[in-house]
mmCIF file of C-alpha atoms in Angstrom:
data_model
loop_
_atom_site.group_PDB
_atom_site.id
_atom_site.type_symbol
_atom_site.label_atom_id
_atom_site.label_comp_id
_atom_site.label_asym_id
_atom_site.label_seq_id
_atom_site.Cartn_x
_atom_site.Cartn_y
_atom_site.Cartn_z
ATOM 1 C CA UNK A 1 -0.553 -0.211 0.110
ATOM 2 C CA UNK A 2 1.559 3.198 -1.383
ATOM 3 C CA UNK A 3 1.722 6.364 0.926
ATOM 4 C CA UNK A 4 -1.323 7.918 -0.652
ATOM 5 C CA UNK A 5 -3.689 4.936 -0.476
ATOM 6 C CA UNK A 6 -2.883 4.661 2.922
ATOM 7 C CA UNK A 7 -3.729 8.321 3.064
ATOM 8 C CA UNK A 8 -7.002 8.268 1.325
ATOM 9 C CA UNK A 9 -7.637 5.241 3.263
ATOM 10 C CA UNK A 10 -7.133 7.227 6.683
ATOM 11 C CA UNK A 11 -9.520 10.252 5.759
ATOM 12 C CA UNK A 12 -12.242 7.900 5.023
ATOM 13 C CA UNK A 13 -11.789 6.508 8.230
ATOM 14 C CA UNK A 14 -11.666 9.570 10.033
ATOM 15 C CA UNK A 15 -14.758 10.592 8.223
ATOM 16 C CA UNK A 16 -16.441 7.675 9.086
ATOM 17 C CA UNK A 17 -15.248 8.008 12.972
ATOM 18 C CA UNK A 18 -17.085 11.536 13.143
ATOM 19 C CA UNK A 19 -20.436 10.342 11.437
ATOM 20 C CA UNK A 20 -22.848 8.535 13.495
ATOM 21 C CA UNK A 21 -25.176 5.901 11.415
ATOM 22 C CA UNK A 22 -28.806 5.743 12.045
ATOM 23 C CA UNK A 23 -28.250 2.967 14.163
ATOM 24 C CA UNK A 24 -25.468 4.959 15.970
ATOM 25 C CA UNK A 25 -27.931 8.043 16.380
ATOM 26 C CA UNK A 26 -27.074 10.394 18.426
ATOM 27 C CA UNK A 27 -23.786 9.969 19.519
ATOM 28 C CA UNK A 28 -23.008 14.312 20.267
ATOM 29 C CA UNK A 29 -24.765 16.491 21.097
ATOM 30 C CA UNK A 30 -27.918 18.260 19.133
ATOM 31 C CA UNK A 31 -28.327 21.950 18.119
ATOM 32 C CA UNK A 32 -32.202 22.652 18.866
ATOM 33 C CA UNK A 33 -32.734 26.566 16.786
ATOM 34 C CA UNK A 34 -35.511 28.579 17.678
ATOM 35 C CA UNK A 35 -35.983 32.024 15.204
ATOM 36 C CA UNK A 36 -37.171 33.611 18.445
ATOM 37 C CA UNK A 37 -35.407 35.996 20.920
ATOM 38 C CA UNK A 38 -34.763 34.531 24.944
ATOM 39 C CA UNK A 39 -37.397 35.664 26.370
ATOM 40 C CA UNK A 40 -40.451 35.491 24.239
ATOM 41 C CA UNK A 41 -42.911 32.690 24.369
ATOM 42 C CA UNK A 42 -40.937 30.350 22.190
ATOM 43 C CA UNK A 43 -37.884 30.433 24.196
ATOM 44 C CA UNK A 44 -38.981 28.558 27.170
ATOM 45 C CA UNK A 45 -41.016 26.293 25.393
ATOM 46 C CA UNK A 46 -37.751 25.108 23.143
ATOM 47 C CA UNK A 47 -35.748 24.895 26.449
ATOM 48 C CA UNK A 48 -37.994 22.491 28.175
ATOM 49 C CA UNK A 49 -39.001 20.430 24.986
ATOM 50 C CA UNK A 50 -35.350 19.982 24.735
ATOM 51 C CA UNK A 51 -34.316 19.458 28.403
ATOM 52 C CA UNK A 52 -36.588 16.139 28.053
ATOM 53 C CA UNK A 53 -35.475 15.387 24.939
ATOM 54 C CA UNK A 54 -31.233 15.702 26.597
ATOM 55 C CA UNK A 55 -32.593 12.991 29.309
ATOM 56 C CA UNK A 56 -34.452 10.742 27.126
ATOM 57 C CA UNK A 57 -31.563 10.867 24.284
ATOM 58 C CA UNK A 58 -28.557 11.195 26.693
ATOM 59 C CA UNK A 59 -27.179 13.550 24.952
ATOM 60 C CA UNK A 60 -26.654 17.773 25.500
ATOM 61 C CA UNK A 61 -29.578 19.574 23.436
ATOM 62 C CA UNK A 62 -27.946 22.838 22.940
ATOM 63 C CA UNK A 63 -30.880 25.484 22.588
ATOM 64 C CA UNK A 64 -29.968 28.336 20.332
ATOM 65 C CA UNK A 65 -31.787 31.436 19.217
ATOM 66 C CA UNK A 66 -31.582 32.814 15.765
ATOM 67 C CA UNK A 67 -34.162 35.499 16.200
ATOM 68 C CA UNK A 68 -34.893 38.131 12.685
ATOM 69 C CA UNK A 69 -37.513 38.339 9.776
ATOM 70 C CA UNK A 70 -40.499 36.684 11.926
ATOM 71 C CA UNK A 71 -38.132 33.459 12.135
ATOM 72 C CA UNK A 72 -37.121 33.447 8.629
ATOM 73 C CA UNK A 73 -33.375 33.980 8.767
ATOM 74 C CA UNK A 74 -33.093 30.732 11.475
ATOM 75 C CA UNK A 75 -35.227 28.335 9.010
ATOM 76 C CA UNK A 76 -33.253 29.592 5.788
ATOM 77 C CA UNK A 77 -29.902 28.749 7.526
ATOM 78 C CA UNK A 78 -31.658 25.194 7.588
ATOM 79 C CA UNK A 79 -31.899 24.861 5.051
ATOM 80 C CA UNK A 80 -28.106 24.624 4.794
ATOM 81 C CA UNK A 81 -27.713 22.021 7.575
ATOM 82 C CA UNK A 82 -26.281 18.934 7.391
ATOM 83 C CA UNK A 83 -29.212 15.976 7.418
ATOM 84 C CA UNK A 84 -27.692 14.343 10.018
ATOM 85 C CA UNK A 85 -29.983 14.620 12.862
ATOM 86 C CA UNK A 86 -27.737 17.051 14.957
ATOM 87 C CA UNK A 87 -29.409 20.405 13.965
ATOM 88 C CA UNK A 88 -32.934 20.363 14.139
ATOM 89 C CA UNK A 89 -35.354 23.903 14.617
ATOM 90 C CA UNK A 90 -38.589 24.541 16.315
ATOM 91 C CA UNK A 91 -40.671 26.600 14.082
ATOM 92 C CA UNK A 92 -44.014 28.280 13.949
ATOM 93 C CA UNK A 93 -45.865 28.973 10.947
ATOM 94 C CA UNK A 94 -44.607 32.310 11.394
ATOM 95 C CA UNK A 95 -41.225 31.159 9.720
ATOM 96 C CA UNK A 96 -43.372 27.999 7.923
ATOM 97 C CA UNK A 97 -46.106 29.826 6.608
ATOM 98 C CA UNK A 98 -46.244 34.091 7.426
ATOM 99 C CA UNK A 99 -42.342 34.497 6.525
ATOM 100 C CA UNK A 100 -43.613 32.485 2.702
ATOM 101 C CA UNK A 101 -46.806 34.015 2.020
ATOM 102 C CA UNK A 102 -46.360 37.701 3.106
ATOM 103 C CA UNK A 103 -42.818 37.902 0.201
ATOM 104 C CA UNK A 104 -42.550 37.722 -3.426
ATOM 105 C CA UNK A 105 -39.476 35.982 -3.502
ATOM 106 C CA UNK A 106 -39.466 33.655 -0.410
ATOM 107 C CA UNK A 107 -35.564 32.465 0.424
ATOM 108 C CA UNK A 108 -37.106 28.526 0.781
ATOM 109 C CA UNK A 109 -39.982 26.446 0.380
ATOM 110 C CA UNK A 110 -41.276 25.058 3.371
ATOM 111 C CA UNK A 111 -42.743 22.140 2.025
ATOM 112 C CA UNK A 112 -39.885 21.116 0.590
ATOM 113 C CA UNK A 113 -36.363 22.273 2.146
ATOM 114 C CA UNK A 114 -37.213 21.111 5.764
ATOM 115 C CA UNK A 115 -37.672 17.668 6.865
ATOM 116 C CA UNK A 116 -40.881 17.274 9.335
ATOM 117 C CA UNK A 117 -40.439 15.855 12.511
ATOM 118 C CA UNK A 118 -43.500 16.002 14.357
ATOM 119 C CA UNK A 119 -46.173 19.005 16.002
ATOM 120 C CA UNK A 120 -45.673 20.075 19.153
ATOM 121 C CA UNK A 121 -48.521 22.050 19.372
ATOM 122 C CA UNK A 122 -51.309 25.045 18.675
ATOM 123 C CA UNK A 123 -50.406 28.310 20.861
ATOM 124 C CA UNK A 124 -52.824 30.090 22.788
ATOM 125 C CA UNK A 125 -53.525 33.231 21.992
ATOM 126 C CA UNK A 126 -56.230 36.295 23.266
ATOM 127 C CA UNK A 127 -57.938 38.652 21.799
ATOM 128 C CA UNK A 128 -57.164 41.541 24.698
ATOM 129 C CA UNK A 129 -58.679 44.974 25.076
ATOM 130 C CA UNK A 130 -57.198 48.150 26.638
ATOM 131 C CA UNK A 131 -59.929 48.507 30.261
ATOM 132 C CA UNK A 132 -61.019 52.092 28.676
ATOM 133 C CA UNK A 133 -62.593 50.336 25.615
ATOM 134 C CA UNK A 134 -66.611 50.427 26.817
ATOM 135 C CA UNK A 135 -66.951 46.694 25.812
ATOM 136 C CA UNK A 136 -67.090 43.416 27.804
ATOM 137 C CA UNK A 137 -67.619 40.898 25.166
ATOM 138 C CA UNK A 138 -66.657 40.364 21.434
ATOM 139 C CA UNK A 139 -69.620 41.044 19.968
ATOM 140 C CA UNK A 140 -69.483 44.398 22.188
ATOM 141 C CA UNK A 141 -66.379 45.555 21.058
ATOM 142 C CA UNK A 142 -67.448 44.820 17.541
ATOM 143 C CA UNK A 143 -70.754 47.261 17.965
ATOM 144 C CA UNK A 144 -68.203 50.234 19.436
ATOM 145 C CA UNK A 145 -65.829 49.771 16.642
ATOM 146 C CA UNK A 146 -68.685 49.671 13.520
ATOM 147 C CA UNK A 147 -69.335 53.137 15.734
ATOM 148 C CA UNK A 148 -66.370 54.323 15.264
ATOM 149 C CA UNK A 149 -65.061 53.310 12.232
ATOM 150 C CA UNK A 150 -61.094 54.265 12.201
ATOM 151 C CA UNK A 151 -60.722 55.581 15.800
ATOM 152 C CA UNK A 152 -59.766 52.457 17.146
ATOM 153 C CA UNK A 153 -56.155 51.629 16.967
ATOM 154 C CA UNK A 154 -55.084 47.723 17.084
ATOM 155 C CA UNK A 155 -51.473 46.672 17.391
ATOM 156 C CA UNK A 156 -49.381 43.940 16.236
ATOM 157 C CA UNK A 157 -46.195 42.237 16.897
ATOM 158 C CA UNK A 158 -45.944 39.466 14.719
ATOM 159 C CA UNK A 159 -47.273 38.714 10.925
ATOM 160 C CA UNK A 160 -49.866 36.243 12.509
ATOM 161 C CA UNK A 161 -51.441 39.092 14.538
ATOM 162 C CA UNK A 162 -52.059 40.465 11.321
ATOM 163 C CA UNK A 163 -53.294 37.796 9.731
ATOM 164 C CA UNK A 164 -55.738 37.452 13.259
ATOM 165 C CA UNK A 165 -56.912 41.343 12.954
ATOM 166 C CA UNK A 166 -57.770 40.825 8.990
ATOM 167 C CA UNK A 167 -60.142 38.233 9.413
ATOM 168 C CA UNK A 168 -61.821 39.538 12.256
ATOM 169 C CA UNK A 169 -62.355 43.180 10.757
ATOM 170 C CA UNK A 170 -63.580 41.832 7.306
ATOM 171 C CA UNK A 171 -65.844 39.221 8.726
ATOM 172 C CA UNK A 172 -67.652 41.628 10.928
ATOM 173 C CA UNK A 173 -66.829 44.840 8.501
ATOM 174 C CA UNK A 174 -65.307 46.804 11.427
ATOM 175 C CA UNK A 175 -62.573 49.469 10.445
ATOM 176 C CA UNK A 176 -59.570 49.889 13.182
ATOM 177 C CA UNK A 177 -56.325 51.787 12.866
ATOM 178 C CA UNK A 178 -53.370 49.636 11.969
ATOM 179 C CA UNK A 179 -50.260 50.203 14.788
ATOM 180 C CA UNK A 180 -47.527 47.474 14.126
ATOM 181 C CA UNK A 181 -44.344 46.333 16.357
ATOM 182 C CA UNK A 182 -41.365 44.579 16.323
ATOM 183 C CA UNK A 183 -42.368 42.076 18.458
ATOM 184 C CA UNK A 184 -45.186 42.041 21.405
ATOM 185 C CA UNK A 185 -42.848 42.935 24.208
ATOM 186 C CA UNK A 186 -42.537 46.650 22.310
ATOM 187 C CA UNK A 187 -46.084 46.423 21.935
ATOM 188 C CA UNK A 188 -47.127 45.420 26.193
ATOM 189 C CA UNK A 189 -46.448 49.190 27.715
ATOM 190 C CA UNK A 190 -48.779 50.980 24.929
ATOM 191 C CA UNK A 191 -51.738 48.538 24.980
ATOM 192 C CA UNK A 192 -51.347 48.407 29.144
ATOM 193 C CA UNK A 193 -51.077 52.891 28.493
ATOM 194 C CA UNK A 194 -54.208 52.790 26.737
ATOM 195 C CA UNK A 195 -52.850 53.848 23.323
ATOM 196 C CA UNK A 196 -53.460 50.874 21.642
ATOM 197 C CA UNK A 197 -56.673 49.749 22.183
ATOM 198 C CA UNK A 198 -56.515 46.363 20.998
ATOM 199 C CA UNK A 199 -54.453 42.957 20.293
ATOM 200 C CA UNK A 200 -54.275 39.506 19.670
ATOM 201 C CA UNK A 201 -51.397 38.601 22.246
ATOM 202 C CA UNK A 202 -49.359 35.468 23.131
ATOM 203 C CA UNK A 203 -46.973 36.673 26.296
ATOM 204 C CA UNK A 204 -47.992 34.982 29.178
ATOM 205 C CA UNK A 205 -47.520 38.372 31.412
ATOM 206 C CA UNK A 206 -50.857 39.781 29.552
ATOM 207 C CA UNK A 207 -52.775 37.035 31.458
ATOM 208 C CA UNK A 208 -51.536 37.886 34.606
ATOM 209 C CA UNK A 209 -52.754 41.476 33.317
ATOM 210 C CA UNK A 210 -56.373 40.170 32.738
ATOM 211 C CA UNK A 211 -56.651 38.869 35.740
ATOM 212 C CA UNK A 212 -55.281 42.262 37.620
ATOM 213 C CA UNK A 213 -57.930 44.058 35.694
ATOM 214 C CA UNK A 214 -55.232 45.754 33.366
ATOM 215 C CA UNK A 215 -56.299 44.018 30.520
ATOM 216 C CA UNK A 216 -59.658 42.486 29.346
ATOM 217 C CA UNK A 217 -59.756 39.239 27.422
ATOM 218 C CA UNK A 218 -62.654 38.558 25.506
ATOM 219 C CA UNK A 219 -61.685 35.577 23.432
ATOM 220 C CA UNK A 220 -59.129 33.130 22.870
ATOM 221 C CA UNK A 221 -57.806 31.427 19.674
ATOM 222 C CA UNK A 222 -58.402 27.712 20.074
ATOM 223 C CA UNK A 223 -61.518 25.531 19.164
ATOM 224 C CA UNK A 224 -62.190 24.789 23.373
ATOM 225 C CA UNK A 225 -61.627 27.227 25.948
ATOM 226 C CA UNK A 226 -58.463 27.200 28.211
ATOM 227 C CA UNK A 227 -58.022 25.706 31.764
ATOM 228 C CA UNK A 228 -55.499 29.637 31.977
ATOM 229 C CA UNK A 229 -58.462 31.680 31.429
ATOM 230 C CA UNK A 230 -61.498 29.118 31.658
ATOM 231 C CA UNK A 231 -63.948 32.233 31.589
ATOM 232 C CA UNK A 232 -62.886 33.262 27.975
ATOM 233 C CA UNK A 233 -64.483 31.742 25.425
ATOM 234 C CA UNK A 234 -63.535 30.567 22.022
ATOM 235 C CA UNK A 235 -63.220 32.829 19.289
ATOM 236 C CA UNK A 236 -66.540 31.127 17.796
ATOM 237 C CA UNK A 237 -68.270 31.638 21.098
ATOM 238 C CA UNK A 238 -67.787 35.042 21.082
ATOM 239 C CA UNK A 239 -69.051 35.458 18.082
ATOM 240 C CA UNK A 240 -66.379 35.384 15.882
ATOM 241 C CA UNK A 241 -66.335 32.061 13.987
ATOM 242 C CA UNK A 242 -64.877 33.507 10.581
ATOM 243 C CA UNK A 243 -61.421 34.091 12.774
ATOM 244 C CA UNK A 244 -59.527 30.934 11.300
ATOM 245 C CA UNK A 245 -56.361 31.247 11.791
ATOM 246 C CA UNK A 246 -54.678 29.633 14.350
ATOM 247 C CA UNK A 247 -50.627 29.669 15.201
ATOM 248 C CA UNK A 248 -48.839 26.618 15.871
ATOM 249 C CA UNK A 249 -45.461 25.213 16.425
ATOM 250 C CA UNK A 250 -43.378 22.152 15.178
ATOM 251 C CA UNK A 251 -39.669 20.802 14.736
ATOM 252 C CA UNK A 252 -37.855 20.454 11.429
ATOM 253 C CA UNK A 253 -35.073 19.311 10.145
ATOM 254 C CA UNK A 254 -33.431 19.769 7.305
ATOM 255 C CA UNK A 255 -34.088 18.447 3.532
ATOM 256 C CA UNK A 256 -33.438 14.635 3.409
ATOM 257 C CA UNK A 257 -32.693 13.464 6.645
ATOM 258 C CA UNK A 258 -32.570 9.828 6.601
ATOM 259 C CA UNK A 259 -36.033 8.331 8.187
ATOM 260 C CA UNK A 260 -34.332 5.945 10.706
ATOM 261 C CA UNK A 261 -33.611 9.323 12.206
ATOM 262 C CA UNK A 262 -36.263 10.982 11.401
ATOM 263 C CA UNK A 263 -38.445 8.389 13.276
ATOM 264 C CA UNK A 264 -36.393 8.769 16.424
ATOM 265 C CA UNK A 265 -36.739 11.528 16.635
ATOM 266 C CA UNK A 266 -40.754 12.155 15.925
ATOM 267 C CA UNK A 267 -40.444 9.617 18.188
ATOM 268 C CA UNK A 268 -38.691 11.478 21.556
ATOM 269 C CA UNK A 269 -40.587 14.742 20.545
ATOM 270 C CA UNK A 270 -43.923 13.021 20.790
ATOM 271 C CA UNK A 271 -42.763 11.521 24.574
ATOM 272 C CA UNK A 272 -41.213 14.915 25.392
ATOM 273 C CA UNK A 273 -44.538 16.001 24.564
ATOM 274 C CA UNK A 274 -46.092 13.672 26.799
ATOM 275 C CA UNK A 275 -43.583 15.165 29.895
ATOM 276 C CA UNK A 276 -44.416 18.784 29.531
ATOM 277 C CA UNK A 277 -47.974 18.840 29.256
ATOM 278 C CA UNK A 278 -47.579 21.796 26.481
ATOM 279 C CA UNK A 279 -50.831 22.180 24.740
ATOM 280 C CA UNK A 280 -49.624 18.750 22.805
ATOM 281 C CA UNK A 281 -49.942 17.896 19.486
ATOM 282 C CA UNK A 282 -48.041 15.151 18.829
ATOM 283 C CA UNK A 283 -48.103 14.340 15.283
ATOM 284 C CA UNK A 284 -46.360 12.052 12.645
ATOM 285 C CA UNK A 285 -43.989 13.787 10.265
ATOM 286 C CA UNK A 286 -46.749 13.617 7.315
ATOM 287 C CA UNK A 287 -49.215 15.093 10.109
ATOM 288 C CA UNK A 288 -47.286 18.139 10.014
ATOM 289 C CA UNK A 289 -46.565 18.488 6.368
ATOM 290 C CA UNK A 290 -50.207 18.090 5.817
ATOM 291 C CA UNK A 291 -50.671 21.039 8.342
ATOM 292 C CA UNK A 292 -48.014 22.919 7.135
ATOM 293 C CA UNK A 293 -49.507 22.742 3.352
ATOM 294 C CA UNK A 294 -52.845 23.794 4.676
ATOM 295 C CA UNK A 295 -52.245 26.809 6.620
ATOM 296 C CA UNK A 296 -49.995 27.953 3.879
ATOM 297 C CA UNK A 297 -52.951 27.686 1.252
ATOM 298 C CA UNK A 298 -55.079 29.541 3.777
ATOM 299 C CA UNK A 299 -52.301 32.368 4.544
ATOM 300 C CA UNK A 300 -51.752 32.370 0.643
ATOM 301 C CA UNK A 301 -55.799 32.891 0.246
ATOM 302 C CA UNK A 302 -55.840 35.487 3.037
ATOM 303 C CA UNK A 303 -53.043 37.976 1.841
ATOM 304 C CA UNK A 304 -54.587 37.709 -1.349
ATOM 305 C CA UNK A 305 -57.972 38.599 -0.698
ATOM 306 C CA UNK A 306 -57.173 41.851 2.235
ATOM 307 C CA UNK A 307 -55.049 42.991 -1.022
ATOM 308 C CA UNK A 308 -51.473 42.852 1.850
ATOM 309 C CA UNK A 309 -48.429 43.935 -0.517
ATOM 310 C CA UNK A 310 -46.135 41.583 -0.658
ATOM 311 C CA UNK A 311 -42.516 42.174 0.910
#
């Protein structure tokens, strides 16, 4: 065996030692990417699921925040990762539908540029108003808004919230002034102060503010009432059944991951959800793809009907 052959053989063996086969997976730490900043509602969810996965897999799971562009930055980065199961992503429909439906030339295709692993669940979104608004129910709010066209201000912290309001206004015939914010965090002081009259919010501290009487929760964007505020009706019960957009999240990997690794991760994510007790809604990889496809079609339809200009 000559020197060149020996070097080539050593190189191949080194590569083989460094890359785990599906049977050996996982043999090293896993990166768990989340496209939102620390402290947001997605961050603790990712960390709790990541901790459960680390215990189940007996390997470290390192949560890495890559915020920006409604999670599109993290999603685009994921499309370039090796499909070995050592980089996965917690993604909501901010990245997988909204960021795509609202752009002329999206940087990725959510249905072909990722490997779906499992649904995680649906976020609990409440519709809040400031107590200065003379309405204690959603129907009263709609009546007040109709009587005062263009005078009420609604705030949004993400594209999902924009679509919630588009559906609410188009289905009820109300007209409100839109003020966009770079996230729910910057929006909160203005709705607490009454400069913003209403908003769909996912932030947990909004629930505490509602219990203290500083905000008023009029409806929840779920198909059944939330145990967090069980007295608050669903959006359909409250009188706006046409508001059908829902926020969901799932775990995705880069494209073309081996099926054996996908099945292992799917099993472990679903087990982590059972332990976590998230409004858990695990799924098969195919189930997550179906949810993503249906949601993307809905978003594109709503964006087109509402005449929202594409970025």
